[in-house]
Amino acid sequence: MPSPPLLPPKPLTPHDLRLACRNGTYSTTTSLTIPTVQCNLLVLPSRYAPSFTQLCARNPVSCPLLHSTLPGSKTTPLAPGANLATDLPKYNVYKDGKLLAEGDGIASVEKYWTEDHVGFLIGCSFSFEWRLAAAGFPPKHTLCVPVRCVPMFRTGVPLSPAGEFTGGCLVVSMRAYKEEDVAEVRRITRAFRRQHGEPVAWGWDGARMLGIEGKVREGLVDFGEWVGIDGEVGEVPVFWGCGVTPQVAVMESGIEGVVISHVPGCMFVTDVPVEDEEVSGLKL
Amino acid sequence: MPSPPLLPPKPLTPHDLRLACRNGTYSTTTSLTIPTVQCNLLVLPSRYAPSFTQLCARNPVSCPLLHSTLPGSKTTPLAPGANLATDLPKYNVYKDGKLLAEGDGIASVEKYWTEDHVGFLIGCSFSFEWRLAAAGFPPKHTLCVPVRCVPMFRTGVPLSPAGEFTGGCLVVSMRAYKEEDVAEVRRITRAFRRQHGEPVAWGWDGARMLGIEGKVREGLVDFGEWVGIDGEVGEVPVFWGCGVTPQVAVMESGIEGVVISHVPGCMFVTDVPVEDEEVSGLKL
């Protein structure tokens, strides 16, 4: 199976990409080869904004907060001109913690985003996949044809609660690498401090520490799609904090009202170059 | 048993207190009634300073970094005139991860603190005990005669690693409160964001989630001294992040060279008023 080219034939701009997400041409932002930062989105009633901001501050590895909007605003300086209510491929809408039947994977949330809603943009590990690929470590899910979404797992590691947000555990994304490459992969992603940074655990000992060894060995993902780990060539799982974490925390905390999130793997593409998020000169 | 007065007969200044710690009059800073911020101390070879700073940034609830010194400096703007190498009651000195026989609970570390060492001051939950007491919730260990050090436990919750610091789990301090008071106790300490803030878990479900239910039920502390939990009057354990966490992380990461720490419960007393650390207007 030949690898797809690392750069598309005609590079799209982030603006083009957002339009393609808006009109349904792109149904996921996984494995994009555009080197700008991608974000998780969570939209909450304004009364929960202080506690949610604090939840992010207390759990910065899984919930690195990049921007929060004013109540009612659907814009962000991370992508001037973009509309957060339409420019992600797919959204979920919840009411009182339950997914609305009419809000399951929908293309626009204009009708749910009220004057009282605050949008939170949270860093995403998709932002450093381009850099991993450029360094010779393309994540395996980006090489699948058709592309797959990164595998994600709910761990047994509790979050530090904040105010109303007392539920939830760390969610991680998983990429398989050869054991001998883990140090370099750690070094590369360490520089992306607001995009989950270096891994939270690696190897089978790491999977055990996170309480997910069984699920990972059996390929039972909680979100995204499974991609194998080839032990015969020395691959081991490597785990990063994941922006689905705050989504799960919010759903499990039983808060009231309408909450909007992206569908895992269907992120917001910003105009911020990946290089701007990279802290140079970091050694392991 | 009458409670000791909440304020000492002759209030000491932080400077007086540090002198009393330096000359051995005070062998612990637990249950002090002086309302200034107390700190954990960790002193590392300078080559580990970037990774340790990042460890704190990735684990801010247990490792809230308040100040780091220049290499070789033993001073801090948190307490002008103080000497970090002499003004804590007791220190431990480690070499290559092992406690030195001659560095076990010693009164001064002047001879170990080289021009290459960097001191890190980390927030401490002792800082909000004064406020808890003032609000009618004095922690039980502060009412014991003689006073006891707060009970501390190593949990099973892994830290987010950073560079060389790949080991260690969250350490928590425990205070028992009536179940009906937990919400108010959470609200009070929530305001002390750089002093571990609100609890990380509470109740027996919380103990289970942290993986320490057995140890807590049996009173088997890892650090500090046991204080009972009176279930008959409705008390449950409440757990806060603890600044012993980074100490354990450093020891378990197998780094080389001389490392200095305070002895758990023997903190650095700053000049910073507790009020300055309190974020007002926080609701739960």
Coordinates of C-alpha atoms in Angstrom, one line a residue:
Chain A
M1 CA 0.0 0.0 0.0
P2 CA 1.7 3.3 -1.1
S3 CA 1.6 6.1 1.5
P4 CA -0.5 9.1 0.4
P5 CA 1.6 12.2 -0.3
L6 CA 2.3 14.2 2.8
L7 CA 1.2 17.4 1.0
P8 CA -2.0 17.6 -1.0
P9 CA -1.7 18.4 -4.7
K10 CA -3.2 21.9 -4.3
P11 CA -2.6 23.2 -0.7
L12 CA -5.8 24.6 0.7
T13 CA -5.8 27.7 2.9
P14 CA -7.3 27.4 6.4
H15 CA -10.1 29.6 5.1
D16 CA -10.8 27.2 2.2
L17 CA -10.7 24.3 4.6
R18 CA -13.2 25.9 6.9
L19 CA -15.5 26.5 4.0
A20 CA -15.1 22.9 2.9
C21 CA -16.1 21.8 6.5
R22 CA -19.0 24.2 6.4
N23 CA -20.4 23.0 3.1
G24 CA -19.9 19.3 4.0
T25 CA -17.0 18.6 1.5
Y26 CA -14.9 17.6 4.5
S27 CA -16.6 15.5 7.1
T28 CA -13.5 15.2 9.4
T29 CA -10.3 17.2 9.9
T30 CA -8.2 14.1 10.8
S31 CA -5.1 13.7 8.7
L32 CA -5.2 17.1 7.2
T33 CA -1.9 18.2 5.8
I34 CA -2.4 21.9 6.5
P35 CA 0.1 23.1 9.1
T36 CA -2.2 25.3 11.2
V37 CA -3.5 24.7 14.7
Q38 CA -6.7 22.7 15.2
C39 CA -9.0 23.1 18.2
N40 CA -11.6 21.3 20.2
L41 CA -14.8 23.3 20.8
L42 CA -17.1 23.3 23.8
V43 CA -20.0 25.8 24.2
L44 CA -21.6 26.3 27.6
P45 CA -24.2 28.5 29.2
S46 CA -22.3 31.5 30.6
R47 CA -23.0 30.7 34.2
Y48 CA -20.6 27.7 33.9
A49 CA -17.8 29.7 32.3
P50 CA -15.9 30.6 35.5
S51 CA -15.8 26.9 36.7
F52 CA -15.0 25.6 33.2
T53 CA -12.1 28.1 32.9
Q54 CA -10.9 26.8 36.2
L55 CA -11.3 23.2 35.2
C56 CA -9.0 24.0 32.2
A57 CA -6.5 25.7 34.5
R58 CA -6.4 22.8 36.9
N59 CA -6.1 20.2 34.0
P60 CA -3.9 22.0 31.5
V61 CA -2.5 18.8 29.8
S62 CA -5.9 17.5 28.6
C63 CA -7.7 20.9 28.6
P64 CA -5.3 23.6 27.3
L65 CA -7.6 26.6 26.8
L66 CA -6.6 28.7 23.8
H67 CA -9.5 31.1 23.6
S68 CA -12.9 31.7 25.1
T69 CA -15.5 33.9 23.4
L70 CA -17.7 36.7 24.9
P71 CA -21.2 35.5 25.6
G72 CA -23.1 35.1 22.3
S73 CA -20.0 35.6 20.2
K74 CA -19.2 33.0 17.6
T75 CA -15.9 34.5 16.5
T76 CA -12.3 34.1 17.6
P77 CA -9.0 36.0 16.9
L78 CA -7.5 32.6 16.1
A79 CA -9.3 32.6 12.7
P80 CA -10.7 36.1 11.9
G81 CA -13.9 35.8 9.8
A82 CA -14.7 32.2 10.8
N83 CA -18.0 31.3 12.3
L84 CA -17.7 28.8 15.2
A85 CA -21.3 27.7 14.8
T86 CA -20.9 26.5 11.2
D87 CA -17.2 26.0 10.3
L88 CA -16.6 22.7 12.0
P89 CA -17.6 19.5 10.1
K90 CA -19.9 18.1 12.7
Y91 CA -21.4 19.1 16.1
N92 CA -23.2 17.4 18.9
V93 CA -25.9 19.2 21.0
Y94 CA -26.7 18.1 24.5
K95 CA -29.5 19.2 26.8
D96 CA -29.3 18.6 30.5
G97 CA -26.4 16.2 29.8
K98 CA -28.3 14.1 27.2
L99 CA -27.5 14.1 23.5
L100 CA -30.4 15.5 21.6
A101 CA -31.7 13.2 18.8
E102 CA -31.9 16.2 16.5
G103 CA -28.4 17.4 17.5
D104 CA -26.4 14.3 16.8
G105 CA -23.5 15.0 14.4
I106 CA -25.2 18.0 12.8
A107 CA -23.5 20.5 10.4
S108 CA -24.6 23.8 12.0
V109 CA -25.4 24.9 15.6
E110 CA -26.6 28.4 14.7
K111 CA -30.1 27.7 16.2
Y112 CA -28.7 26.4 19.5
W113 CA -26.0 29.0 20.2
T114 CA -27.8 31.7 22.1
E115 CA -26.7 35.1 23.4
D116 CA -26.0 33.4 26.7
H117 CA -23.5 30.8 25.3
V118 CA -19.7 31.0 25.7
G119 CA -17.4 29.1 23.3
F120 CA -14.2 27.5 24.5
L121 CA -11.4 26.6 22.1
I122 CA -9.0 23.9 23.4
G123 CA -5.8 22.7 21.9
C124 CA -5.7 19.5 19.8
S125 CA -3.0 16.9 19.1
F126 CA -3.8 17.1 15.4
S127 CA -1.8 20.3 15.5
F128 CA 1.5 18.4 16.0
E129 CA 0.8 15.5 13.6
W130 CA 2.1 17.5 10.7
R131 CA 5.3 18.1 12.6
L132 CA 5.6 14.4 13.5
A133 CA 5.1 13.5 9.8
A134 CA 7.7 16.0 8.7
A135 CA 10.2 14.5 11.1
G136 CA 9.6 11.0 9.7
F137 CA 7.1 9.8 12.3
P138 CA 3.7 10.0 10.6
P139 CA 1.0 8.7 12.9
K140 CA -0.3 5.4 11.4
H141 CA -3.9 6.5 11.3
T142 CA -3.0 9.3 8.9
L143 CA -1.5 6.7 6.5
C144 CA -4.6 4.5 6.3
V145 CA -6.6 4.6 3.1
P146 CA -9.2 5.9 3.7
V147 CA -7.8 7.9 6.6
R148 CA -8.9 7.0 10.1
C149 CA -9.5 9.1 13.1
V150 CA -6.9 8.7 15.9
P151 CA -7.9 6.1 18.5
M152 CA -9.0 7.6 21.8
F153 CA -9.6 6.0 25.2
R154 CA -11.2 7.0 28.5
T155 CA -8.7 6.3 31.2
G156 CA -9.2 5.7 34.9
V157 CA -7.2 8.8 35.9
P158 CA -9.6 11.3 37.6
L159 CA -9.5 15.0 36.7
S160 CA -9.0 17.7 39.3
P161 CA -12.5 18.9 39.8
A162 CA -13.5 22.6 39.6
G163 CA -16.8 23.9 40.9
E164 CA -19.7 22.2 39.2
F165 CA -17.3 20.1 37.2
T166 CA -16.7 17.2 39.5
G167 CA -16.9 14.3 37.1
G168 CA -14.8 12.8 34.4
C169 CA -11.5 11.1 33.8
L170 CA -8.6 11.8 31.5
V171 CA -9.2 10.9 27.8
V172 CA -6.1 10.1 25.8
S173 CA -5.3 9.7 22.1
M174 CA -3.0 6.8 21.1
R175 CA -0.4 6.6 18.4
A176 CA 1.8 3.5 18.0
Y177 CA 5.6 4.0 17.7
K178 CA 8.6 1.8 17.8
E179 CA 10.0 1.7 21.4
E180 CA 13.3 3.1 20.2
D181 CA 11.5 6.2 18.6
V182 CA 9.6 7.1 21.7
A183 CA 12.2 9.5 23.1
E184 CA 12.3 11.5 19.9
V185 CA 8.6 11.5 19.5
R186 CA 8.3 12.8 23.1
R187 CA 10.9 15.5 22.3
I188 CA 9.0 16.7 19.2
T189 CA 5.6 17.0 20.8
R190 CA 7.0 18.4 24.0
A191 CA 7.4 21.7 22.2
F192 CA 3.6 21.9 21.6
R193 CA 2.8 22.9 25.1
R194 CA -0.7 24.2 24.4
Q195 CA -1.5 21.2 22.1
H196 CA -1.2 18.6 24.9
G197 CA 2.6 18.7 24.7
E198 CA 4.6 15.5 25.5
P199 CA 2.8 12.2 26.0
V200 CA 1.2 11.4 29.4
A201 CA 2.3 7.7 29.2
W202 CA 3.9 5.2 26.9
G203 CA 4.5 1.5 26.5
W204 CA 2.3 -1.3 28.1
D205 CA 3.4 -0.2 31.5
G206 CA 2.0 3.2 30.7
A207 CA -1.3 1.7 29.4
R208 CA -1.5 -0.2 32.7
M209 CA -0.9 2.9 34.7
L210 CA -3.7 4.6 32.9
G211 CA -6.0 1.7 33.6
I212 CA -6.6 0.9 29.9
E213 CA -4.3 -2.0 29.1
G214 CA -7.2 -4.4 28.3
K215 CA -9.0 -1.9 26.1
V216 CA -5.8 -1.1 24.2
R217 CA -4.8 -4.7 23.7
E218 CA -8.2 -5.5 22.3
G219 CA -8.5 -2.3 20.2
L220 CA -11.7 -1.3 22.0
V221 CA -11.7 2.5 21.4
D222 CA -14.0 4.8 23.2
F223 CA -13.8 7.4 20.4
G224 CA -12.2 7.5 17.0
E225 CA -11.1 4.4 15.1
W226 CA -8.8 1.6 15.9
V227 CA -5.3 1.3 14.3
G228 CA -3.2 -1.7 15.1
I229 CA -0.1 -1.9 17.3
D230 CA 2.5 -4.1 15.6
G231 CA 4.5 -5.7 18.4
E232 CA 6.5 -7.8 16.0
V233 CA 8.3 -4.7 14.7
G234 CA 8.6 -3.3 18.2
E235 CA 5.7 -0.9 18.3
V236 CA 4.2 0.2 21.6
P237 CA 1.3 2.5 22.4
V238 CA 2.0 6.2 23.2
F239 CA -0.7 8.3 24.8
W240 CA -1.3 12.0 24.7
G241 CA -3.9 14.1 26.6
C242 CA -7.0 14.6 24.5
G243 CA -9.4 17.5 24.2
V244 CA -12.4 15.1 24.4
T245 CA -11.6 15.1 28.1
P246 CA -13.5 18.3 29.0
Q247 CA -16.4 17.2 26.8
V248 CA -16.8 14.0 28.9
A249 CA -16.2 16.0 32.1
V250 CA -19.0 18.4 31.2
M251 CA -21.4 15.5 30.2
E252 CA -20.7 13.6 33.4
S253 CA -21.1 16.6 35.7
G254 CA -24.9 16.8 35.2
I255 CA -25.0 20.5 34.4
E256 CA -28.2 21.9 33.1
G257 CA -29.1 23.6 29.8
V258 CA -27.8 23.3 26.2
V259 CA -24.2 22.4 25.7
I260 CA -22.6 22.1 22.2
S261 CA -19.4 20.3 21.3
H262 CA -17.6 19.2 18.1
V263 CA -17.8 15.5 17.2
P264 CA -14.4 13.8 18.2
G265 CA -12.1 14.1 15.1
C266 CA -14.1 17.0 13.6
M267 CA -12.1 20.0 14.8
F268 CA -12.0 23.7 14.2
V269 CA -9.1 24.7 11.9
T270 CA -7.5 28.0 12.8
D271 CA -5.2 30.4 10.9
V272 CA -2.5 30.0 13.6
P273 CA 0.7 28.4 12.0
V274 CA 1.8 25.3 13.8
E275 CA 5.2 26.9 14.2
D276 CA 3.7 29.6 16.4
E277 CA 2.7 27.0 18.9
E278 CA 6.1 25.3 18.9
V279 CA 8.5 26.3 21.7
S280 CA 11.9 26.1 20.1
G281 CA 15.0 24.8 21.7
L282 CA 13.4 22.2 24.0
K283 CA 15.5 19.2 24.9
L284 CA 14.2 16.0 26.5
Chain B
M1 CA -10.2 19.1 75.8
P2 CA -10.3 22.9 75.3
S3 CA -9.3 24.1 71.9
P4 CA -6.0 26.1 71.9
P5 CA -6.6 29.8 71.1
L6 CA -6.6 30.5 67.3
L7 CA -4.2 33.4 67.8
P8 CA -1.0 33.0 69.9
P9 CA -0.7 35.2 73.0
K10 CA 2.0 37.3 71.3
P11 CA 1.7 37.3 67.5
L12 CA 5.0 36.5 65.9
T13 CA 6.1 38.1 62.7
P14 CA 7.0 35.9 59.7
H15 CA 10.6 37.1 60.3
D16 CA 10.5 36.0 63.9
L17 CA 9.0 32.7 62.9
R18 CA 11.8 32.0 60.4
L19 CA 14.4 32.8 63.0
A20 CA 12.6 30.4 65.4
C21 CA 12.8 27.8 62.6
R22 CA 16.4 28.6 62.0
N23 CA 17.5 28.3 65.6
G24 CA 15.4 25.2 66.3
T25 CA 12.8 26.7 68.5
Y26 CA 10.2 25.5 66.0
S27 CA 10.7 22.0 64.6
T28 CA 7.6 22.1 62.4
T29 CA 5.4 24.8 60.8
T30 CA 2.2 22.8 61.1
S31 CA -0.7 24.6 62.9
L32 CA 0.9 28.0 63.0
T33 CA -1.6 30.7 63.5
I34 CA 0.3 33.3 61.4
P35 CA -1.7 34.3 58.3
T36 CA 1.1 34.3 55.8
V37 CA 1.7 31.9 52.9
Q38 CA 3.8 28.7 53.5
C39 CA 5.8 26.9 50.8
N40 CA 7.3 23.6 49.9
L41 CA 11.0 23.8 48.9
L42 CA 12.8 21.7 46.3
V43 CA 16.4 22.4 45.2
L44 CA 17.7 20.8 42.1
P45 CA 20.9 20.9 39.9
S46 CA 20.3 23.7 37.3
R47 CA 20.2 21.3 34.3
Y48 CA 16.9 19.9 35.6
A49 CA 15.3 23.3 36.1
P50 CA 13.5 23.5 32.7
S51 CA 12.0 20.1 33.0
F52 CA 11.0 20.7 36.6
T53 CA 9.4 24.0 35.7
Q54 CA 7.4 22.1 33.0
L55 CA 6.4 19.4 35.5
C56 CA 4.9 22.1 37.6
A57 CA 3.1 23.7 34.7
R58 CA 1.6 20.3 33.7
N59 CA 0.6 19.4 37.2
P60 CA -0.5 22.8 38.7
V61 CA -2.9 21.4 41.3
S62 CA -0.2 19.5 43.2
C63 CA 2.8 21.5 42.1
P64 CA 1.8 25.2 42.0
L65 CA 5.1 27.0 41.4
L66 CA 5.4 30.3 43.2
H67 CA 9.0 31.2 42.7
S68 CA 12.3 29.8 41.4
T69 CA 15.6 31.2 42.3
L70 CA 18.6 32.0 40.1
P71 CA 21.2 29.3 40.2
G72 CA 23.1 29.6 43.5
S73 CA 20.7 32.1 45.0
K74 CA 19.1 31.3 48.3
T75 CA 16.8 34.3 48.4
T76 CA 13.2 35.0 47.3
P77 CA 11.1 38.1 46.9
L78 CA 8.4 36.2 48.8
A79 CA 10.4 36.9 52.0
P80 CA 13.1 39.5 51.6
G81 CA 16.1 38.8 53.8
A82 CA 15.3 35.2 54.4
N83 CA 17.8 32.4 53.7
L84 CA 16.2 29.4 52.0
A85 CA 19.2 27.2 53.1
T86 CA 18.7 27.8 56.9
D87 CA 15.2 29.2 57.5
L88 CA 13.1 26.0 57.3
P89 CA 12.9 23.8 60.4
K90 CA 14.3 20.6 58.7
Y91 CA 15.7 19.5 55.4
N92 CA 16.4 16.2 53.6
V93 CA 19.4 15.9 51.3
Y94 CA 19.5 13.2 48.6
K95 CA 22.3 12.1 46.3
D96 CA 21.4 10.2 43.1
G97 CA 17.9 9.7 44.5
K98 CA 19.0 8.2 47.9
L99 CA 18.6 10.0 51.2
L100 CA 22.0 10.8 52.6
A101 CA 22.6 9.5 56.2
E102 CA 24.1 12.9 57.1
G103 CA 21.3 14.8 55.4
D104 CA 18.3 13.3 57.2
G105 CA 16.2 16.0 58.8
I106 CA 19.1 18.5 59.2
A107 CA 18.7 22.1 60.2
S108 CA 20.8 23.8 57.5
V109 CA 21.8 22.9 53.9
E110 CA 24.3 25.7 53.4
K111 CA 27.0 23.1 52.6
Y112 CA 25.0 21.3 50.0
W113 CA 23.5 24.3 48.1
T114 CA 26.0 25.0 45.4
E115 CA 26.3 27.7 42.8
D116 CA 24.6 25.3 40.4
H117 CA 21.5 24.7 42.5
V118 CA 18.1 26.2 41.8
G119 CA 15.5 26.5 44.5
F120 CA 11.8 26.1 43.8
L121 CA 9.0 27.3 46.1
I122 CA 5.7 25.6 45.7
G123 CA 2.4 26.5 47.3
C124 CA 1.2 24.7 50.5
S125 CA -2.2 23.9 51.9
F126 CA -1.1 25.1 55.3
S127 CA -1.6 28.6 53.7
F128 CA -5.4 28.2 53.8
E129 CA -5.8 26.4 57.2
W130 CA -5.9 29.8 58.9
R131 CA -8.8 30.8 56.7
L132 CA -10.6 27.5 57.3
A133 CA -10.2 28.0 61.1
A134 CA -11.4 31.6 60.9
A135 CA -14.5 30.3 59.0
G136 CA -15.3 27.8 61.8
F137 CA -13.7 24.8 60.1
P138 CA -10.4 24.3 61.9
P139 CA -8.7 21.2 60.6
K140 CA -8.7 18.5 63.3
H141 CA -4.9 18.0 63.3
T142 CA -4.4 21.7 64.3
L143 CA -6.6 21.1 67.4
C144 CA -4.6 18.1 68.7
V145 CA -2.4 18.7 71.8
P146 CA 0.4 18.4 70.9
V147 CA -0.3 19.5 67.4
R148 CA 0.0 16.9 64.7
C149 CA 1.1 17.3 61.1
V150 CA -1.6 16.8 58.5
P151 CA -2.0 13.2 57.2
M152 CA -0.7 12.7 53.7
F153 CA -1.1 9.8 51.3
R154 CA 0.5 8.7 48.0
T155 CA -2.4 8.0 45.6
G156 CA -2.5 5.8 42.5
V157 CA -3.1 8.9 40.2
P158 CA -0.1 9.3 37.9
L159 CA 1.4 12.7 37.2
S160 CA 1.8 14.1 33.7
P161 CA 5.5 13.5 33.1
A162 CA 7.8 16.3 31.9
G163 CA 11.2 15.5 30.4
E164 CA 13.4 13.6 32.9
F165 CA 10.5 13.6 35.4
T166 CA 8.6 10.5 34.3
G167 CA 7.8 9.0 37.7
G168 CA 5.6 9.7 40.6
C169 CA 1.9 9.9 41.6
L170 CA -0.2 12.5 43.1
V171 CA 0.3 12.9 46.9
V172 CA -2.7 14.3 48.8
S173 CA -3.3 15.9 52.3
M174 CA -6.4 14.8 54.1
R175 CA -8.7 16.7 56.4
A176 CA -11.9 15.2 57.8
Y177 CA -15.1 17.2 57.6
K178 CA -18.8 16.5 58.1
E179 CA -20.4 15.7 54.8
E180 CA -22.7 18.6 55.0
D181 CA -19.8 21.0 55.4
V182 CA -17.8 19.8 52.3
A183 CA -19.4 22.2 49.9
E184 CA -18.5 25.2 52.1
V185 CA -15.0 23.9 52.7
R186 CA -14.6 23.4 48.9
R187 CA -15.7 27.0 48.3
I188 CA -13.3 28.5 50.9
T189 CA -10.2 26.7 49.6
R190 CA -11.2 27.1 46.0
A191 CA -10.1 30.7 46.3
F192 CA -6.5 29.7 47.1
R193 CA -5.6 28.7 43.5
R194 CA -1.9 28.7 44.0
Q195 CA -2.1 26.8 47.3
H196 CA -3.7 23.7 45.8
G197 CA -7.1 25.3 45.6
E198 CA -10.2 23.3 46.0
P199 CA -10.0 19.6 47.0
V200 CA -9.2 16.9 44.3
A201 CA -11.6 14.4 45.8
W202 CA -13.9 13.9 48.9
G203 CA -15.8 11.2 50.6
W204 CA -15.1 7.4 50.5
D205 CA -16.0 7.4 46.8
G206 CA -13.2 10.0 46.4
A207 CA -10.8 7.9 48.4
R208 CA -11.6 4.9 46.2
M209 CA -11.1 7.0 43.0
L210 CA -7.7 8.0 44.3
G211 CA -6.8 4.3 45.0
I212 CA -6.3 4.9 48.7
E213 CA -9.5 3.8 50.4
G214 CA -7.8 1.0 52.3
K215 CA -4.9 3.2 53.6
V216 CA -7.3 5.9 54.7
R217 CA -9.7 3.5 56.5
E218 CA -6.7 2.0 58.4
G219 CA -5.0 5.4 59.0
L220 CA -1.8 4.2 57.3
V221 CA -0.3 7.6 56.3
D222 CA 2.6 7.9 53.9
F223 CA 3.7 11.2 55.4
G224 CA 2.6 13.3 58.4
E225 CA 0.5 11.9 61.3
W226 CA -2.8 10.1 61.4
V227 CA -5.9 12.0 62.7
G228 CA -9.2 10.0 63.0
I229 CA -12.3 10.3 60.8
D230 CA -15.4 10.1 63.0
G231 CA -18.0 8.4 60.9
E232 CA -20.5 8.5 63.8
V233 CA -20.8 12.3 63.6
G234 CA -20.8 12.2 59.8
E235 CA -17.2 13.0 59.0
V236 CA -15.7 12.0 55.6
P237 CA -12.2 12.4 54.3
V238 CA -11.5 15.5 52.1
F239 CA -8.3 15.4 49.9
W240 CA -6.2 18.3 48.6
G241 CA -3.2 18.2 46.3
C242 CA 0.0 18.3 48.3
G243 CA 3.4 19.8 47.6
V244 CA 5.1 16.6 48.6
T245 CA 4.1 15.4 45.2
P246 CA 7.0 16.9 43.3
Q247 CA 9.4 15.7 46.0
V248 CA 8.3 12.1 45.3
A249 CA 8.3 12.6 41.6
V250 CA 11.9 13.9 41.7
M251 CA 13.0 11.0 43.9
E252 CA 11.3 8.4 41.7
S253 CA 12.7 9.8 38.5
G254 CA 16.2 8.6 39.2
I255 CA 18.0 11.9 38.4
E256 CA 21.6 12.4 39.3
G257 CA 23.3 14.7 41.7
V258 CA 22.4 16.4 45.0
V259 CA 18.7 17.3 45.6
I260 CA 17.5 19.1 48.7
S261 CA 13.9 19.2 50.0
H262 CA 12.1 20.3 53.2
V263 CA 10.9 17.6 55.5
P264 CA 7.1 17.2 55.0
G265 CA 5.3 19.5 57.4
C266 CA 8.4 21.7 57.9
M267 CA 7.7 24.5 55.4
F268 CA 9.1 27.9 54.4
V269 CA 7.1 30.7 56.0
T270 CA 6.9 33.7 53.6
D271 CA 5.9 37.4 54.2
V272 CA 3.0 37.1 51.7
P273 CA -0.3 37.7 53.5
V274 CA -2.8 34.8 53.0
E275 CA -5.3 37.4 51.7
D276 CA -3.0 38.2 48.8
E277 CA -3.4 34.6 47.6
E278 CA -7.2 34.6 48.0
V279 CA -9.2 35.1 44.8
S280 CA -12.3 37.0 46.0
G281 CA -15.9 36.5 44.8
L282 CA -15.5 32.8 43.9
K283 CA -18.8 30.9 44.0
L284 CA -19.0 27.1 43.9

